Short mmCIF file of C-alpha atoms in Angstrom, two decimals:
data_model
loop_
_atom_site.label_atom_id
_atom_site.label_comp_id
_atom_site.label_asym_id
_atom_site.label_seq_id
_atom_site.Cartn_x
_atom_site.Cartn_y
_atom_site.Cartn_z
CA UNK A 5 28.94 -31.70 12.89
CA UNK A 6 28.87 -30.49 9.03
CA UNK A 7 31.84 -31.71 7.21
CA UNK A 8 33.42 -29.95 4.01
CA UNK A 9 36.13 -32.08 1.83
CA UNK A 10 38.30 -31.06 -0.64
CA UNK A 11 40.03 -32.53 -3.33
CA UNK A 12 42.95 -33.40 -3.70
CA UNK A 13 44.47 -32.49 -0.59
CA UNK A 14 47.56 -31.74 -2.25
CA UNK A 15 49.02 -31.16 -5.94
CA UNK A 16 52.04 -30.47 -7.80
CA UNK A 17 52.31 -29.60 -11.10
CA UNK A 18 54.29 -27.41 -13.73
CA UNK A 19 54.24 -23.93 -14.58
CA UNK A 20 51.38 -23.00 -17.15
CA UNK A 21 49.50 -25.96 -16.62
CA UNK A 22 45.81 -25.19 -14.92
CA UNK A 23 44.58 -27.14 -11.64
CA UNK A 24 41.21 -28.02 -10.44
CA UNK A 25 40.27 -28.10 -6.55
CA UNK A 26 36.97 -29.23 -5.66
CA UNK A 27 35.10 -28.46 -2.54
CA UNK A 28 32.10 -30.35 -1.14
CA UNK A 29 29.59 -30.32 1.74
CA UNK A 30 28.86 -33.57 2.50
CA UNK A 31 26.17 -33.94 5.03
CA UNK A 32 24.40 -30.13 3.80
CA UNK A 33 23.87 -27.50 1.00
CA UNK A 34 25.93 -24.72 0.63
CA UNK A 35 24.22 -21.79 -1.62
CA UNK A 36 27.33 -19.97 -0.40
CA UNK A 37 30.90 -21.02 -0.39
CA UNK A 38 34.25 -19.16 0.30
CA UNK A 39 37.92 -19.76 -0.84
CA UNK A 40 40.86 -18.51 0.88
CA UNK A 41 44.20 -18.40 0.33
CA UNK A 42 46.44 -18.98 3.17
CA UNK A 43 50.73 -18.22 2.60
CA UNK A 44 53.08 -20.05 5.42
CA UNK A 45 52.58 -18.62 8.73
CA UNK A 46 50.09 -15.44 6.98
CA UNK A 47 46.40 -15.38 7.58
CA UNK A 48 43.61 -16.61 5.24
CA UNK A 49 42.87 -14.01 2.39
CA UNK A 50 39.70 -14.38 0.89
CA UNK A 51 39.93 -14.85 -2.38
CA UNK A 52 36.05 -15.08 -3.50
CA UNK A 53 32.48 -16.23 -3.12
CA UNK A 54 31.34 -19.02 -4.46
CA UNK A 55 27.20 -18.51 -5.36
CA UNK A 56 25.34 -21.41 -6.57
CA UNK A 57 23.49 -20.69 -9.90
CA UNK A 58 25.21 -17.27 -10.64
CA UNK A 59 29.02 -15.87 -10.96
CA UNK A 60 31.68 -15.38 -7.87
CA UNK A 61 32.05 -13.01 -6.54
CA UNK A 62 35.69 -11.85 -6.22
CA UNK A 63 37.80 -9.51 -3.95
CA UNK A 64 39.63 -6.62 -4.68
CA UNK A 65 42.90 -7.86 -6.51
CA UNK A 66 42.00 -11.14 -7.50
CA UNK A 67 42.12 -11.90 -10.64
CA UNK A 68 39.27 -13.36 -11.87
CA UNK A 69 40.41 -15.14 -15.31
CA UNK A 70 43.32 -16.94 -13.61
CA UNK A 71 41.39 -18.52 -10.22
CA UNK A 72 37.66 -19.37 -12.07
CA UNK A 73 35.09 -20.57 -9.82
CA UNK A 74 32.22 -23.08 -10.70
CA UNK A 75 29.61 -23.71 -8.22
CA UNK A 76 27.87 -26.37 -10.03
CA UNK A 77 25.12 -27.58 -7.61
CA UNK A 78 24.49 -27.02 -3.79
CA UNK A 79 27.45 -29.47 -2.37
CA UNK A 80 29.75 -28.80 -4.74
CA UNK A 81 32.18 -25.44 -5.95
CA UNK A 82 35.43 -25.84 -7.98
CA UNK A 83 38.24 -23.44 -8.05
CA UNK A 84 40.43 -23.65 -11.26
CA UNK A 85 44.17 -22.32 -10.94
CA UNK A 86 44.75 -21.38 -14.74
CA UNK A 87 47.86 -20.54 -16.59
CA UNK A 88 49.83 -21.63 -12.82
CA UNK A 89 52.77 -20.08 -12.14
CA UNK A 90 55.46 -20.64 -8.84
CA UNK A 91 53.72 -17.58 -6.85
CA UNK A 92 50.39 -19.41 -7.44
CA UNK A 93 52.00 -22.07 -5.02
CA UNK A 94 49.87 -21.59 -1.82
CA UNK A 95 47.47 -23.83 0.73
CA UNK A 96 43.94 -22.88 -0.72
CA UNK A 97 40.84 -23.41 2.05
CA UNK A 98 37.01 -23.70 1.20
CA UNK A 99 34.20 -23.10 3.60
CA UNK A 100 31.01 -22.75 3.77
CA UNK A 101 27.85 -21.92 6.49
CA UNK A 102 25.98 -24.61 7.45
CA UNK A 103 23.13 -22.32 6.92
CA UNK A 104 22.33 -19.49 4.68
CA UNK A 105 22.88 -16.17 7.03
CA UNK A 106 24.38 -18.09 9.83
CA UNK A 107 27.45 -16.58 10.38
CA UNK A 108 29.47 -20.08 11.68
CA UNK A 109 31.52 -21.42 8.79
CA UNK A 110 32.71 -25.33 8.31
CA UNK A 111 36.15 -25.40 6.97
CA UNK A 112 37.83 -28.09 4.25
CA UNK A 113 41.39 -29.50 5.15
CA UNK A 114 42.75 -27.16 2.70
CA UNK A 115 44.78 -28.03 -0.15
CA UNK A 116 48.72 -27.60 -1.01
CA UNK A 117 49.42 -26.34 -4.61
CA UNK A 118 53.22 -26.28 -5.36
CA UNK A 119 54.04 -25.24 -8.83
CA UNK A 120 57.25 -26.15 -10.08
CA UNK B 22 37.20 -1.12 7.35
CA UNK B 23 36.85 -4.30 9.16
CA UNK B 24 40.11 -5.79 10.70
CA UNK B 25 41.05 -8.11 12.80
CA UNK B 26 44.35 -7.96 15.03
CA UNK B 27 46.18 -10.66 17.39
CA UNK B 28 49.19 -10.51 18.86
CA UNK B 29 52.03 -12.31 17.24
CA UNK B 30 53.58 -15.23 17.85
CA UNK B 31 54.73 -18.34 18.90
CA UNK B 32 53.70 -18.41 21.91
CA UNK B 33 55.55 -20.84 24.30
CA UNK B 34 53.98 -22.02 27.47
CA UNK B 35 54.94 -24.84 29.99
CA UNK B 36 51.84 -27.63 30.43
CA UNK B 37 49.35 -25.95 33.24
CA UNK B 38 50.29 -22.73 32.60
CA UNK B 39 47.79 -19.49 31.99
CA UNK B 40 46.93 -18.49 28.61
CA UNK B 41 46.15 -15.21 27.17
CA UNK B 42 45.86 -14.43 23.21
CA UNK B 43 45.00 -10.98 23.24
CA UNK B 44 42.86 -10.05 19.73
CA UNK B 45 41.36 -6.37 18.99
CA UNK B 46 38.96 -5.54 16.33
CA UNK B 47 37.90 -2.67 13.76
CA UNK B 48 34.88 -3.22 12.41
CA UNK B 49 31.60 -0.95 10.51
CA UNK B 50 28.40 -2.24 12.06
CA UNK B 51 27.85 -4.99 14.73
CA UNK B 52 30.10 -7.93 14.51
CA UNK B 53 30.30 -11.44 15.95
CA UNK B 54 33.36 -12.74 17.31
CA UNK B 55 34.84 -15.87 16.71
CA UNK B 56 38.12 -18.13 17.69
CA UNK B 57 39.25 -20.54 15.75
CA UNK B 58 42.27 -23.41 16.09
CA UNK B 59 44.06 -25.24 13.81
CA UNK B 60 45.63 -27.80 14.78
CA UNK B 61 48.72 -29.59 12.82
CA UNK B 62 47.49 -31.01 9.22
CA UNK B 63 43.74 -30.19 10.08
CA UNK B 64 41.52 -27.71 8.67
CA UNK B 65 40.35 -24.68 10.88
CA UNK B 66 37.24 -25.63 13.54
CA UNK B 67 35.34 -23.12 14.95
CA UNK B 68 36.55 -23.44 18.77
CA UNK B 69 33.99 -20.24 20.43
CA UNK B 70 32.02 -17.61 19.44
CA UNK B 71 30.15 -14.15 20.78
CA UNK B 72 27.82 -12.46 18.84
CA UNK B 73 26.89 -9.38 21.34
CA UNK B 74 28.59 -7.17 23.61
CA UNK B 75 29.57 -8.71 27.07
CA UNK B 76 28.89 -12.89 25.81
CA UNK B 77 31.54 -14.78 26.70
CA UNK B 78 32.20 -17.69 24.48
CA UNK B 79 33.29 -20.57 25.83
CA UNK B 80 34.89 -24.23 25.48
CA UNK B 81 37.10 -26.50 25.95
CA UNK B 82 38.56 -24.74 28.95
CA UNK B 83 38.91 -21.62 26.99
CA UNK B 84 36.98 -18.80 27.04
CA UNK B 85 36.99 -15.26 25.04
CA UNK B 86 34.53 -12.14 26.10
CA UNK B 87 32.99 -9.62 23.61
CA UNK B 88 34.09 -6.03 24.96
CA UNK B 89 33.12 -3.54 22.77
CA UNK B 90 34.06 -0.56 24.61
CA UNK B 91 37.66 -1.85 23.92
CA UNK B 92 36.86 -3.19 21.13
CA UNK B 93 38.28 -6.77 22.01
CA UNK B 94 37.88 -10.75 22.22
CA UNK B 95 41.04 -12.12 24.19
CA UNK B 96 41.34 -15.81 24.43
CA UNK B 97 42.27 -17.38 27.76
CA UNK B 98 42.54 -20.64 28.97
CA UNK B 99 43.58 -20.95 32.81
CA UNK B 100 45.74 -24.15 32.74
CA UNK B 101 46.88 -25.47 29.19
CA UNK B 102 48.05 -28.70 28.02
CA UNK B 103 50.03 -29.83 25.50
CA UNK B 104 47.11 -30.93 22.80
CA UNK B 105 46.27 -27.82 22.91
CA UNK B 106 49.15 -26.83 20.35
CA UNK B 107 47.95 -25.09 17.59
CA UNK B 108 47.61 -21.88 15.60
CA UNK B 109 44.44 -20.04 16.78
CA UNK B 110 43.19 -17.29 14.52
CA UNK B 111 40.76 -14.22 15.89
CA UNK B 112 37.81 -13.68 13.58
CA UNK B 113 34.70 -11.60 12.75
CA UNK B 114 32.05 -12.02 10.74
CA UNK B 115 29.48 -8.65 10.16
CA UNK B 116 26.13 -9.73 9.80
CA UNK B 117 24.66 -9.12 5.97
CA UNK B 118 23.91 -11.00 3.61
CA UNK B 119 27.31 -12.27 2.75
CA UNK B 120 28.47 -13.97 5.61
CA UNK B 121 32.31 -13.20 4.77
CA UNK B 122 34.79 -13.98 8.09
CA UNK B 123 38.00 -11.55 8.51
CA UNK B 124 40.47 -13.49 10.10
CA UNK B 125 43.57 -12.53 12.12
CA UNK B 126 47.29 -13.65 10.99
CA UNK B 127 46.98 -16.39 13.66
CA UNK B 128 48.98 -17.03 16.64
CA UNK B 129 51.38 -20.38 16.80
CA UNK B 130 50.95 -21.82 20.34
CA UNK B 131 53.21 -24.44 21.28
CA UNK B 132 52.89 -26.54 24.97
CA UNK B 133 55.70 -27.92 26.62
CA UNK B 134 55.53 -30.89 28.54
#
């Protein structure tokens, strides 16, 4: 089936310091991508969506200067942490539909932020 | 809005035991209905899906039906085993153009051997 990687899989860093996390589709193209945010034994939150060519589109209460999304070409969005800070510290998921309008998503492994 | 609720967990079951993860929805429009399991250090796979009233989704042994008049999509599975320990997370999706998911909180199964 479609497989989406992200990378790293997990980071640490210090407080004010910014983080990149990449997400790819690696057998398809993604116009669309999603990132979540999921806190220990919580749901995923969706943070944003990810639109090839044109801004994110964020949810209500995200903040869109600190998490900045860059979805440079069809197998590839970023999601940059700026500014981190200790509540920042969270596992952050991609996805993305195999197809655009088909409502099945592929999910990455995630990726642990801890910010010390 | 649209919501999705399951019921809590962990859930602790003996090997060969009956299943039931019971998940209700609120939604605006017609959703699909989706399960989906993550299992330890893995990302979340799709594990079944309904997209109209009455489907039942199905696999792996488990199955889930679409009942709209109670507004439901409980997950069952008639004799577990112990790979099947996982958190499972009840989802919908509302067809547009965004294909956004709402997911449950997840329920934390664990088999015992």
């Amino acid at each position: 089936g479609a497989v989406v990687s992200q990378h790293p899989s997990w980071v640490i860093c210090k407080s004010g310091t910014s983080v990149k996390i990449e997400c790819r589709s690696l057998d398809f193209q993604a116009t669309t991508m999603f990132w979540y945010r999921q806190f220990p034994k919580q749901s995923l939150m969706l943070m944003a969506t990810s639109n090839e060519g044109s801004k994110a589109t964020y949810e209500q209460g995200v903040e869109k200067d600190k998490f900045l999304i860059n979805h440079a070409s069809l197998t590839l969005s970023t999601l940059t942490v700026t500014s981190a800070h200790p509540e920042d510290s969270s596992f952050y998921i991609c996805s993305a539909p195999a197809l655009a309008g088909k409502d099945t998503q592929y999910f990455g492994p995630g990726t642990r932020l801890t910010v010390l | 809005g649209n919501s999705v609720t399951q019921m809590e967990g962990p859930v602790t079951l003996s090997e060969e035991a009956f299943l039931t993860i019971n998940c209700t929805y609120t939604a605006t429009g017609y959703p699909s209905l989706f399960w989906y399991v993550q299992y330890p250090g893995e990302g979340l796979q799709l594990l079944l899906k309904a997209t109209k009233a009455d489907d039942k989704g199905s696999n792996k042994g488990f199955e889930a039906t679409y009942r709209k008049e109670t507004t439901s999509f409980h997950l069952e599975k008639g004799s577990v085993q112990v790979s099947d320990s996982a958190v499972y997370f009840c989802a919908l999706s509302v067809r547009n153009r965004d294909d956004k998911i709402i997911f449950g909180k997840g329920t934390r199964l664990h088999i015992l051997p």
